[in-house]
Short mmCIF file of C-alpha atoms in Angstrom, two decimals:
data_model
loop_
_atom_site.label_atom_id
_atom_site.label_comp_id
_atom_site.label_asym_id
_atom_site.label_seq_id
_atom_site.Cartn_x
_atom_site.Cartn_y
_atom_site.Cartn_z
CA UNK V 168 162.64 47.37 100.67
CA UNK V 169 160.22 45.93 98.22
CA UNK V 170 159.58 47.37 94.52
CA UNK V 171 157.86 45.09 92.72
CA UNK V 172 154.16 44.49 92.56
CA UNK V 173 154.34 40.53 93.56
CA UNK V 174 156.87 41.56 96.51
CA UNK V 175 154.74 44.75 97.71
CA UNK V 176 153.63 44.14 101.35
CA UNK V 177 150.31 45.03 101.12
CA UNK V 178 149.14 44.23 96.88
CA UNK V 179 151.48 40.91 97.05
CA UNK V 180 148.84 38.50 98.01
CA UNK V 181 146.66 39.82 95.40
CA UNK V 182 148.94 39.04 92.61
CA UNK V 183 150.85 35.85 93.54
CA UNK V 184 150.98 33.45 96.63
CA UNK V 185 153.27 33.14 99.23
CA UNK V 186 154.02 29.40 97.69
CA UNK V 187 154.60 30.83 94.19
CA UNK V 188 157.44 33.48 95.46
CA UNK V 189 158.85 30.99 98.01
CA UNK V 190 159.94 29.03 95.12
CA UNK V 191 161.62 32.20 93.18
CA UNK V 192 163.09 33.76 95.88
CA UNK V 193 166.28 34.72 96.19
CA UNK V 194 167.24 32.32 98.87
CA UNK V 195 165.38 29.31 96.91
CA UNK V 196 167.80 30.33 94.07
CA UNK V 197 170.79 30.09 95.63
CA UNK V 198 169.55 26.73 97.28
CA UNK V 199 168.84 25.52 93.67
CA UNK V 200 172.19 26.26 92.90
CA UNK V 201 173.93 24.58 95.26
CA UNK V 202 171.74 21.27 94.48
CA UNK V 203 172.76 21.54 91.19
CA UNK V 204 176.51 21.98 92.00
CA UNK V 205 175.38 18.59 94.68
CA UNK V 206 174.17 16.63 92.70
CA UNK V 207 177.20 17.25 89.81
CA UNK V 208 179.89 16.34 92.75
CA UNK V 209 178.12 13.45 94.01
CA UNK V 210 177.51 12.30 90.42
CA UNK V 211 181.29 12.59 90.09
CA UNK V 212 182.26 10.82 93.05
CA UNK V 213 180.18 7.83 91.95
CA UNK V 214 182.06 7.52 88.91
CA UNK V 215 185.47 8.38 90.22
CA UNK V 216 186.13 11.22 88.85
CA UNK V 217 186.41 13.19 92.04
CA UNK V 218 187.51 11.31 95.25
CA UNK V 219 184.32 10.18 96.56
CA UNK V 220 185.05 11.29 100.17
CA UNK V 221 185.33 14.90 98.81
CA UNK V 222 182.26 13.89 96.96
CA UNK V 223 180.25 13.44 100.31
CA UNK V 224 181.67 16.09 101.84
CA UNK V 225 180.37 18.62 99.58
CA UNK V 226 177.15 16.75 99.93
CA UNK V 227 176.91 17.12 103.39
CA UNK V 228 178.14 20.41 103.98
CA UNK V 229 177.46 22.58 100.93
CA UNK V 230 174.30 23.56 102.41
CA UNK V 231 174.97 24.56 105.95
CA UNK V 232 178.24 27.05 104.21
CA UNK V 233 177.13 30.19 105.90
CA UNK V 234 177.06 32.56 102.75
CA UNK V 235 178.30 36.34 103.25
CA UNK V 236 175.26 38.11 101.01
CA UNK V 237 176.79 41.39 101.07
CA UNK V 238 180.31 39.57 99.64
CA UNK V 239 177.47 37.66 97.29
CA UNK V 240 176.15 41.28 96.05
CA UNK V 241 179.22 42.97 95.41
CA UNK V 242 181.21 39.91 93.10
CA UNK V 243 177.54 38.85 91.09
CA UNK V 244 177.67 42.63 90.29
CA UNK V 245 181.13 42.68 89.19
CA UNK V 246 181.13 38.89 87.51
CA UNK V 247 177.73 39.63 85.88
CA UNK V 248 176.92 36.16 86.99
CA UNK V 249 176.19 34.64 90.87
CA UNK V 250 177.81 31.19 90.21
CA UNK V 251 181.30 31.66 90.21
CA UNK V 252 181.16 34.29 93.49
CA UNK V 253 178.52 31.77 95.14
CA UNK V 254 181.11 28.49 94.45
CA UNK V 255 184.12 30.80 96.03
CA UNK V 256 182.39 31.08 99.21
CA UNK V 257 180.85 27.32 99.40
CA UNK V 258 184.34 26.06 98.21
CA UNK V 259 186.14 28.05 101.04
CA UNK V 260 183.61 26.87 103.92
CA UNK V 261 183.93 23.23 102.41
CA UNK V 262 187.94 22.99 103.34
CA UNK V 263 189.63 20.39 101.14
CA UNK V 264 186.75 18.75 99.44
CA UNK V 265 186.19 21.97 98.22
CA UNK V 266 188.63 21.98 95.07
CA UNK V 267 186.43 19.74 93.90
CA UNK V 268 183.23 21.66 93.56
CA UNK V 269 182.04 23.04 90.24
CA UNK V 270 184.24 20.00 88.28
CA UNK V 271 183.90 20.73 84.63
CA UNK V 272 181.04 22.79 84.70
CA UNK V 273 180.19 26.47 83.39
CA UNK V 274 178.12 28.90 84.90
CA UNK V 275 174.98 28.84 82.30
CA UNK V 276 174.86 24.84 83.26
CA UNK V 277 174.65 25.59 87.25
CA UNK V 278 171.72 28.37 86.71
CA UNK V 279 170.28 26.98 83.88
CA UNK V 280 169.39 23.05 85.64
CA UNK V 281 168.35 25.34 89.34
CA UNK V 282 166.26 26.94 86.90
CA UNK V 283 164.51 24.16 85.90
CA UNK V 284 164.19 22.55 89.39
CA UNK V 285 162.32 25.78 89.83
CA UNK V 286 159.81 25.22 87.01
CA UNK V 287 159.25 21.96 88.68
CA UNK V 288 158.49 22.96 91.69
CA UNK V 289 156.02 25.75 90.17
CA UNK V 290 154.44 23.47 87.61
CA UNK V 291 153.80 21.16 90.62
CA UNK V 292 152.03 24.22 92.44
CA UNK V 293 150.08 25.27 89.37
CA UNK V 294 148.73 22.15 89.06
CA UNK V 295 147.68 21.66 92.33
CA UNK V 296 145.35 24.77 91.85
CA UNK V 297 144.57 24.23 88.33
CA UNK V 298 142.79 20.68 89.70
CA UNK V 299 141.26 22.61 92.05
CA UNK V 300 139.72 24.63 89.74
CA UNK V 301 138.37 21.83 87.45
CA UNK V 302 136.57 20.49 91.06
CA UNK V 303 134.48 23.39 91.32
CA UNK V 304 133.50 23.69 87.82
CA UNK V 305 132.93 20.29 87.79
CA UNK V 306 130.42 20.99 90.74
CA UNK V 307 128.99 24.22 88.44
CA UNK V 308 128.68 22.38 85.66
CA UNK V 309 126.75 19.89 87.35
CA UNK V 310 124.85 21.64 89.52
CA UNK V 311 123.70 24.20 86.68
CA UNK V 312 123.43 21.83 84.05
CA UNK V 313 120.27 22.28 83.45
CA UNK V 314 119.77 26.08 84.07
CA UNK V 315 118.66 28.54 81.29
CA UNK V 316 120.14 31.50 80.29
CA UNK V 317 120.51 34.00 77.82
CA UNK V 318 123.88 32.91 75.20
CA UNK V 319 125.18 36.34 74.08
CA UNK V 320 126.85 36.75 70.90
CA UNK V 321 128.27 40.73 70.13
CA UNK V 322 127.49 41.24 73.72
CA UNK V 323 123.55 40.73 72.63
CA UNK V 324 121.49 37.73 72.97
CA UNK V 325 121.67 35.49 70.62
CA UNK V 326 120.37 31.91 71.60
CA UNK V 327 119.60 30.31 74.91
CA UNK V 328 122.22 28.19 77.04
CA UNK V 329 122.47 26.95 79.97
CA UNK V 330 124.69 28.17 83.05
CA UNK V 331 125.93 24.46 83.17
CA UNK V 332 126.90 24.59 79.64
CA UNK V 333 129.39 28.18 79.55
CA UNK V 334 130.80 26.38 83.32
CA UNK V 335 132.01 23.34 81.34
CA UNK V 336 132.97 25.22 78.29
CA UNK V 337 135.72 26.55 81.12
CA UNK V 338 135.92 23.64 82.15
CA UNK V 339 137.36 22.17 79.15
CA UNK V 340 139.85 24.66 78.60
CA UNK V 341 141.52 24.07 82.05
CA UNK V 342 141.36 20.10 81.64
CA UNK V 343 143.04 20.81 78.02
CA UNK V 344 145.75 22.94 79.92
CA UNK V 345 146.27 20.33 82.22
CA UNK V 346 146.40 17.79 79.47
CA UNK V 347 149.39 20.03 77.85
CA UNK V 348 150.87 20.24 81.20
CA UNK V 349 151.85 16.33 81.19
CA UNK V 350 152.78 16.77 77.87
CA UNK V 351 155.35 19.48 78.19
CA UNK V 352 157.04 17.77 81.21
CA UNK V 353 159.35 15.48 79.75
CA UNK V 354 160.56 18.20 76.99
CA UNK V 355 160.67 20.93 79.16
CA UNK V 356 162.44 19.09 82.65
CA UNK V 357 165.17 18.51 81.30
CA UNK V 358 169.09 19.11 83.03
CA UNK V 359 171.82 21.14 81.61
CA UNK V 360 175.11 20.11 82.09
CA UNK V 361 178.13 21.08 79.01
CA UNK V 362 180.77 22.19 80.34
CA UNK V 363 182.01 26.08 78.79
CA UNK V 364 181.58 25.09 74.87
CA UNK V 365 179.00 22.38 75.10
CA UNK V 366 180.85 20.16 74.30
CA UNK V 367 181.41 18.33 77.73
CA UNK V 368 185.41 18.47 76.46
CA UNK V 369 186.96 18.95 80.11
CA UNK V 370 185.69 15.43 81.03
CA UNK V 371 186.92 14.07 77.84
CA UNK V 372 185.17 10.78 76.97
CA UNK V 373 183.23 10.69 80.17
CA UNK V 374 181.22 14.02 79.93
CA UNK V 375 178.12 11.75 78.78
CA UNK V 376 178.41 9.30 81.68
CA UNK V 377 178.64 12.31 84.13
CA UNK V 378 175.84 13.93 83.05
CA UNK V 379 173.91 10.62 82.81
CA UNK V 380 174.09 10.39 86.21
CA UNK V 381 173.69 13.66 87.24
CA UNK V 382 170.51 14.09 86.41
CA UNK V 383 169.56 11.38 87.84
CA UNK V 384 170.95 12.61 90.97
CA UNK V 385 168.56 15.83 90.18
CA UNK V 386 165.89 13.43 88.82
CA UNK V 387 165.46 15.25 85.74
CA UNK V 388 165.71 14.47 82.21
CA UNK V 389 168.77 13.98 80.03
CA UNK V 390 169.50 16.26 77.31
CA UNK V 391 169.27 15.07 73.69
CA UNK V 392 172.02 17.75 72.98
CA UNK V 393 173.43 21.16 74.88
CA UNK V 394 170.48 23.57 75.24
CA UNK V 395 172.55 26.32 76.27
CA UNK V 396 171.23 28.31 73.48
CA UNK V 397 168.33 26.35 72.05
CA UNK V 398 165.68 27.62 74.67
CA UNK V 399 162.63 26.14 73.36
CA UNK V 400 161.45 23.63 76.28
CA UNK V 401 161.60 27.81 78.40
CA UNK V 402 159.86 29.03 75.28
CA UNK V 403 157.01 26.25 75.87
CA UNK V 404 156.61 26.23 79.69
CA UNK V 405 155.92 30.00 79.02
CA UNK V 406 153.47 30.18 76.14
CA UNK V 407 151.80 26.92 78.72
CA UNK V 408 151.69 29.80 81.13
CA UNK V 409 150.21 32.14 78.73
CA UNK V 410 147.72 29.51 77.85
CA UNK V 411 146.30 29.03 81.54
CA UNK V 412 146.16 32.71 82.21
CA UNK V 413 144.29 33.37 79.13
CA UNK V 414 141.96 30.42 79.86
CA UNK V 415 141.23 32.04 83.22
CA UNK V 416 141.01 35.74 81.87
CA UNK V 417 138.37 34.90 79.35
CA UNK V 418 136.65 33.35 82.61
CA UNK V 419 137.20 36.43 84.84
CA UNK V 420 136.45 38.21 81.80
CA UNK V 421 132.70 36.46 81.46
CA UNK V 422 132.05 36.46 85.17
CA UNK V 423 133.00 40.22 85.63
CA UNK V 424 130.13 40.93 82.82
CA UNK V 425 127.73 38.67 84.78
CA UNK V 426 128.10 40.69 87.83
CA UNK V 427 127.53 44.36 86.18
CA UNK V 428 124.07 45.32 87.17
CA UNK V 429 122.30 45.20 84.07
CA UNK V 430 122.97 41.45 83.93
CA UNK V 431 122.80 40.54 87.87
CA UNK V 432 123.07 36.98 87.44
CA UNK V 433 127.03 35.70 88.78
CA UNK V 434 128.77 37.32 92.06
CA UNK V 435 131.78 36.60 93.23
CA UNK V 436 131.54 35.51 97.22
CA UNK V 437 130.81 38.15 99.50
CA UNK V 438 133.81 39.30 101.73
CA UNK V 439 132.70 42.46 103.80
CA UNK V 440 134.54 45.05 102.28
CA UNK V 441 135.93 42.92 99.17
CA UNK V 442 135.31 45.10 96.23
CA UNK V 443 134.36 48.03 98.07
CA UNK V 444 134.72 51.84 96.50
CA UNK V 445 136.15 54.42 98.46
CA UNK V 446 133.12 56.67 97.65
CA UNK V 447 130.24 54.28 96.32
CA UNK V 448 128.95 52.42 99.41
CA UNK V 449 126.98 49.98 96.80
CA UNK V 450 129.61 49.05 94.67
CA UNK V 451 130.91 45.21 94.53
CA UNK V 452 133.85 45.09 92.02
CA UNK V 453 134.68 42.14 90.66
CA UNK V 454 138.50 42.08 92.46
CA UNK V 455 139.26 38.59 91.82
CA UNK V 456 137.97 39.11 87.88
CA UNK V 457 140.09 42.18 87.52
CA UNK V 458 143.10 40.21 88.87
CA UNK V 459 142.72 37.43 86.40
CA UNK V 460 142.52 39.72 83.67
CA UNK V 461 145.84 41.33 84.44
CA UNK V 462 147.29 38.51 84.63
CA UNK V 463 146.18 37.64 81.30
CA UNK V 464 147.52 40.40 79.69
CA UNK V 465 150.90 40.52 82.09
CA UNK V 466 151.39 37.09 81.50
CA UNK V 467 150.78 37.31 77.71
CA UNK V 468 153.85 39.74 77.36
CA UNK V 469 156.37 37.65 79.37
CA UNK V 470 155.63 34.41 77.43
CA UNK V 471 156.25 36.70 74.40
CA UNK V 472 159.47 37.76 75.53
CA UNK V 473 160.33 34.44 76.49
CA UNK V 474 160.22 33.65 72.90
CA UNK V 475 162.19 36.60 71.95
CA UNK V 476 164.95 35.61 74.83
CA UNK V 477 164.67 32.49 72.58
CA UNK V 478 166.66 33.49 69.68
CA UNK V 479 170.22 33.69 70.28
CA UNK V 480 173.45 33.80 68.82
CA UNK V 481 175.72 30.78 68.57
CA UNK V 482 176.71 29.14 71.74
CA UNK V 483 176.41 31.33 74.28
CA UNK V 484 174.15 34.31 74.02
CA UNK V 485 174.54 37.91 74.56
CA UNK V 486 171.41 39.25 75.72
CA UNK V 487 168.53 37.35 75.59
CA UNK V 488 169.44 34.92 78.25
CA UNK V 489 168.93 37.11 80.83
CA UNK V 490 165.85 38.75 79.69
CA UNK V 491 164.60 34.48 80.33
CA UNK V 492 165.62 35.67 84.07
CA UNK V 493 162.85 38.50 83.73
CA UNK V 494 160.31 36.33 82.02
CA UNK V 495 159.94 33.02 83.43
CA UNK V 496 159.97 33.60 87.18
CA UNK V 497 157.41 36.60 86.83
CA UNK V 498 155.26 34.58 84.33
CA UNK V 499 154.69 31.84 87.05
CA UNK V 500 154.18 34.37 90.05
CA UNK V 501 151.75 35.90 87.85
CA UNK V 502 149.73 32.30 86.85
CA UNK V 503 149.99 31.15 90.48
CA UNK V 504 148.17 34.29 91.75
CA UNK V 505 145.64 33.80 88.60
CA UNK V 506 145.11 30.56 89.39
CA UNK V 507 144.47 31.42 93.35
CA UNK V 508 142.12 33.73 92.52
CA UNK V 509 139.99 31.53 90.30
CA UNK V 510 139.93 29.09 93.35
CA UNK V 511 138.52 31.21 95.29
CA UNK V 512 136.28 32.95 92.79
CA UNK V 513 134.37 29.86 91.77
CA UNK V 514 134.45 28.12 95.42
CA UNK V 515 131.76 30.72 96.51
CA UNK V 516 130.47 32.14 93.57
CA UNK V 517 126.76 33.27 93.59
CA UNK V 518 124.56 32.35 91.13
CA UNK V 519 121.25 34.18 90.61
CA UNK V 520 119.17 31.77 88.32
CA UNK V 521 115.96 33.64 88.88
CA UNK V 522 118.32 36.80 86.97
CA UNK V 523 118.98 34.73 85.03
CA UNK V 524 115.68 33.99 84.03
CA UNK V 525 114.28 37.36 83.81
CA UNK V 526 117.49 38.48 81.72
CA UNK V 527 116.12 35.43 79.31
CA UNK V 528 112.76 36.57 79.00
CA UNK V 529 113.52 39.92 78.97
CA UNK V 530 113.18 40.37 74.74
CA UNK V 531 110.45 38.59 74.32
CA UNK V 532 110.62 35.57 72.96
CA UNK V 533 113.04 37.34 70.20
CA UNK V 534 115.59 35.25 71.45
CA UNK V 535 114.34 32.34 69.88
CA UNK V 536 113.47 33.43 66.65
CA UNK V 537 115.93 30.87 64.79
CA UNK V 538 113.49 28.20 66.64
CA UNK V 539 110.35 29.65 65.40
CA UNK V 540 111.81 30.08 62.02
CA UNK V 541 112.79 26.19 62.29
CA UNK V 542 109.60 25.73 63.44
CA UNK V 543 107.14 27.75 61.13
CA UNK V 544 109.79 26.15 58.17
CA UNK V 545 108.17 22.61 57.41
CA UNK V 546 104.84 24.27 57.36
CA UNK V 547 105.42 27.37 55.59
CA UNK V 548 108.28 26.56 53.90
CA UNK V 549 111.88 27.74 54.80
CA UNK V 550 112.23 31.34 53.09
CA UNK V 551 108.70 32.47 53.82
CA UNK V 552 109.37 31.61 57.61
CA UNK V 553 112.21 33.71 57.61
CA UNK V 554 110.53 36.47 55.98
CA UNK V 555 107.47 36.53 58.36
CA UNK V 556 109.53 35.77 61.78
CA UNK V 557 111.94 38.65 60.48
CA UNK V 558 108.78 40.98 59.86
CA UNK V 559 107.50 39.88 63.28
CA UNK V 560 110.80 40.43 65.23
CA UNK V 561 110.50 44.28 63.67
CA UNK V 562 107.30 44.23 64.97
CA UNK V 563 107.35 43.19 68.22
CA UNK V 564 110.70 45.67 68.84
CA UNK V 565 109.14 48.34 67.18
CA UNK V 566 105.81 48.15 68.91
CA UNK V 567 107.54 46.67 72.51
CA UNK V 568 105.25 43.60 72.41
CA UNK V 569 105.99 39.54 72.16
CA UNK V 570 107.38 37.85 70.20
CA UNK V 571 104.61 35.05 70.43
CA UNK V 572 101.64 38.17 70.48
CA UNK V 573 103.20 39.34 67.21
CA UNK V 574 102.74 36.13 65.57
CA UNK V 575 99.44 35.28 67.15
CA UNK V 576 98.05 38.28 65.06
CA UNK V 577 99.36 37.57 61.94
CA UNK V 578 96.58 35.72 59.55
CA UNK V 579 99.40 33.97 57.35
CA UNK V 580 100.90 32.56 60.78
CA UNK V 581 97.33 31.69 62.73
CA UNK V 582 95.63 29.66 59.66
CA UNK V 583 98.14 27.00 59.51
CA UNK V 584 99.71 27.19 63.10
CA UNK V 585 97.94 26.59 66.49
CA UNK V 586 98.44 29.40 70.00
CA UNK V 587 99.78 26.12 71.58
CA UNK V 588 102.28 25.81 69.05
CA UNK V 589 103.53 29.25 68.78
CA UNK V 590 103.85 29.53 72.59
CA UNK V 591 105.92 26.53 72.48
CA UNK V 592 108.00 27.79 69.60
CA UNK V 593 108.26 30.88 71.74
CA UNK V 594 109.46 29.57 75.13
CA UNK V 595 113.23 29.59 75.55
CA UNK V 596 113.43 26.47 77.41
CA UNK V 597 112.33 24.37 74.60
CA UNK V 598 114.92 25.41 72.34
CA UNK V 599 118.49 24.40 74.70
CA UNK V 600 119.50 22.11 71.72
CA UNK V 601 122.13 19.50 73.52
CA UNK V 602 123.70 22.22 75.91
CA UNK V 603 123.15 19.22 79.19
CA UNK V 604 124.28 16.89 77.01
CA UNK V 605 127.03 18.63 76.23
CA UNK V 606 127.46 19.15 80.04
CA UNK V 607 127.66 15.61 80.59
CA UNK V 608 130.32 14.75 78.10
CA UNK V 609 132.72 17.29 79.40
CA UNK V 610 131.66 15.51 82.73
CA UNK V 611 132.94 12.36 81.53
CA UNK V 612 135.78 13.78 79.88
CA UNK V 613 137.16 15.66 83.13
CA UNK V 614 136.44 12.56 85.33
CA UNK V 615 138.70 10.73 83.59
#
């Protein structure tokens, strides 16, 4: 029985990947949990705390400890917690090394360090996506460096682009995501490991030395202090999250725009029957768009409650540690299917640059009015340009005509300024400002 969205059979694949929830699944929990209770024996064996032959034991047989799941259910749901029902079971199956599992350790250190060899694991994913991404709108950027289009501003034209330039202005916010990605790492991979206070006082003066080397069992980092109730490095990894959906939603956002029929000029890649309507034969929704976007917003709320899970009471919280158990493993299913679907999106989008031409030249010439202003300015001088290139915008709307026609019949324009030169004023192309060059320097930027 499935009853979530990211588990549903047939929207699943939509919303996350099969990767993403491979890594949260139950099974993969309970897997991280034994590592963690592994690496902790094996840690101890080294330094003799625990008789290193019950040391190896545990780490050779912890794993293949066939676990009763329906025994699992029914103690987690009486404990409130899986650890303590989960090391009764592997400690039976292990015989005499057994005793030895879980030495000096509490529950919230067991599920808290699995929970971070989770977050590695995902991080690892997302960014294995996320560089795909910045690979195809590397190739956009390039490829449509040059290409003009309208800029909106207020959803109406404002100035003209290029197609290049609004591909690497995505661009740069996924490079700057990946950027913070290496960043949070070493804050945020971090171990957890003491003991019930935090204090590491079971293992009396060698708590430090044990947990020293467990982590490096677990390769992670070491603490500075306990974390069991300073949740910040969570708090990060999910605002990161929020950060890379958002990125991508204002992307889905622009392309599902793009594709409405008025504008024509993006697609995403034809699939026969993707984006189909029940009743509409001629619709193509923008599916991949819409999934982004939901994301976005889904996303947006978990990192926020992520930070509220954050604030808790003295050293051991009552509450908002388990709403972290909501947050964090939906926030990454949610980014991994985000990030999927902005793979695929851009890998075969369609670009219409003749649309995109038309939609340019669709006002006019009105579009360029700052650059007739800035042109007409040395000549006339700047506030009587403004006043006749606003008097000739009003014009040319009122009366449906050119900009460049407008001004071509105006006396106070024509005796000081040449047809050649209004025409040119009046062109969109010649008025891109440094949008390739701007293209190339995010080029650069990403390449390195």
């Amino acid at each position: 029985m499935h009853s979530t969205l990211i588990d549903n059979r047939f929207l699943g694949s939509l919303f996350s990947t099969a990767e993403m929830r491979a890594v949260w699944a139950d099974t993969a929990t309970l897997a991280r949990y034994v590592d963690t209770e592994v690496a902790l024996a094996v840690a101890e064996g080294k330094l003799g705390l625990i008789p290193n032959d019950a040391a190896q034991a545990i780490a050779a047989g912890a794993h293949g400890v066939q676990l009763d799941m329906a025994r699992l259910e029914k103690e987690t749901h009486n404990v409130g917690y899986p650890i303590l029902p989960l090391v009764h079971q592997v400690a039976e199956g292990l015989g005499a090394a057994g005793k030895y599992l879980h030495w000096g350790a509490t529950t919230q250190d067991i599920m808290d360090t699995a929970l971070v060899l989770q977050i590695r694991e995902g991080l690892e994913l997302l960014e294995k996506d996320l560089r795909a991404v910045s690979v195809q709108l590397r190739r956009l950027s390039k490829e449509y460096r040059d290409t003009p289009m309208a800029g909106r501003t207020h959803l109406q034209h404002a100035l003209p682009t290029t197609f290049g330039l609004k591909c690497a202005i995505w661009l740069g916010m996924v490079e700057r995501n990946l950027e913070r990605l290496q960043e949070l790492r070493p804050r945020v991979l971090v171990g957890q490991f003491a003991g019930a206070g935090g204090t590491l006082a079971s293992l009396g003066r060698r708590g430090l030395e044990v947990q020293a080397a467990m982590m490096q069992e677990l390769q992670l980092g070491v603490p500075m202090t306990t974390w069991h109730t300073a949740r910040d490095g969570l708090a990060e990894t999910a605002q990161w999250l929020g950060l890379v959906t958002m990125s991508l939603g204002k992307m889905a956002f622009d392309v599902s725009l793009m594709m409405a029929n008025e504008f024509s000029e993006v697609f995403e890649p034809f699939v026969q029957g993707r984006g189909a309507s029940s009743t509409m034969p001629q619709k193509r929704n923008p599916i991949s768009c819409e999934v982004m976007i939901g994301a976005a917003k889904t996303v947006r709320h978990l990192a926020g409650l992520a930070l509220d899970g954050a604030v808790q009471d003295f050293e051991r919280a009552t509450g908002p540690w388990q709403a972290e158990w909501v947050a964090i493993p939906e926030a990454f299913l949610h980014t991994a299917g985000a990030v999927s679907q902005a793979v695929f999106m851009l890998s075969g989008l369609e670009v219409d640059t003749v649309r995109m031409t038309q939609n340019l030249d669709s006002t006019g010439g009105l579009i360029v009015a700052e650059a007739v202003m800035m042109g007409l300015a040395p000549i006339l001088g700047r506030n009587e340009a403004h006043d006749v290139v606003y008097a000739a915008c009003r014009t040319a709307l009122e009366q449906k005509r050119t900009l460049a026609d407008v001004l071509n019949s105006m006396p106070e324009v024509t005796k000081l300024v040449s047809n050649e030169q209004i025409e040119h004023f009046c062109d969109p192309i010649n008025y891109l400002g440094t949008a390739p060059q701007m293209v190339d320097k995010a080029l650069a930027l990403a390449a390195r």
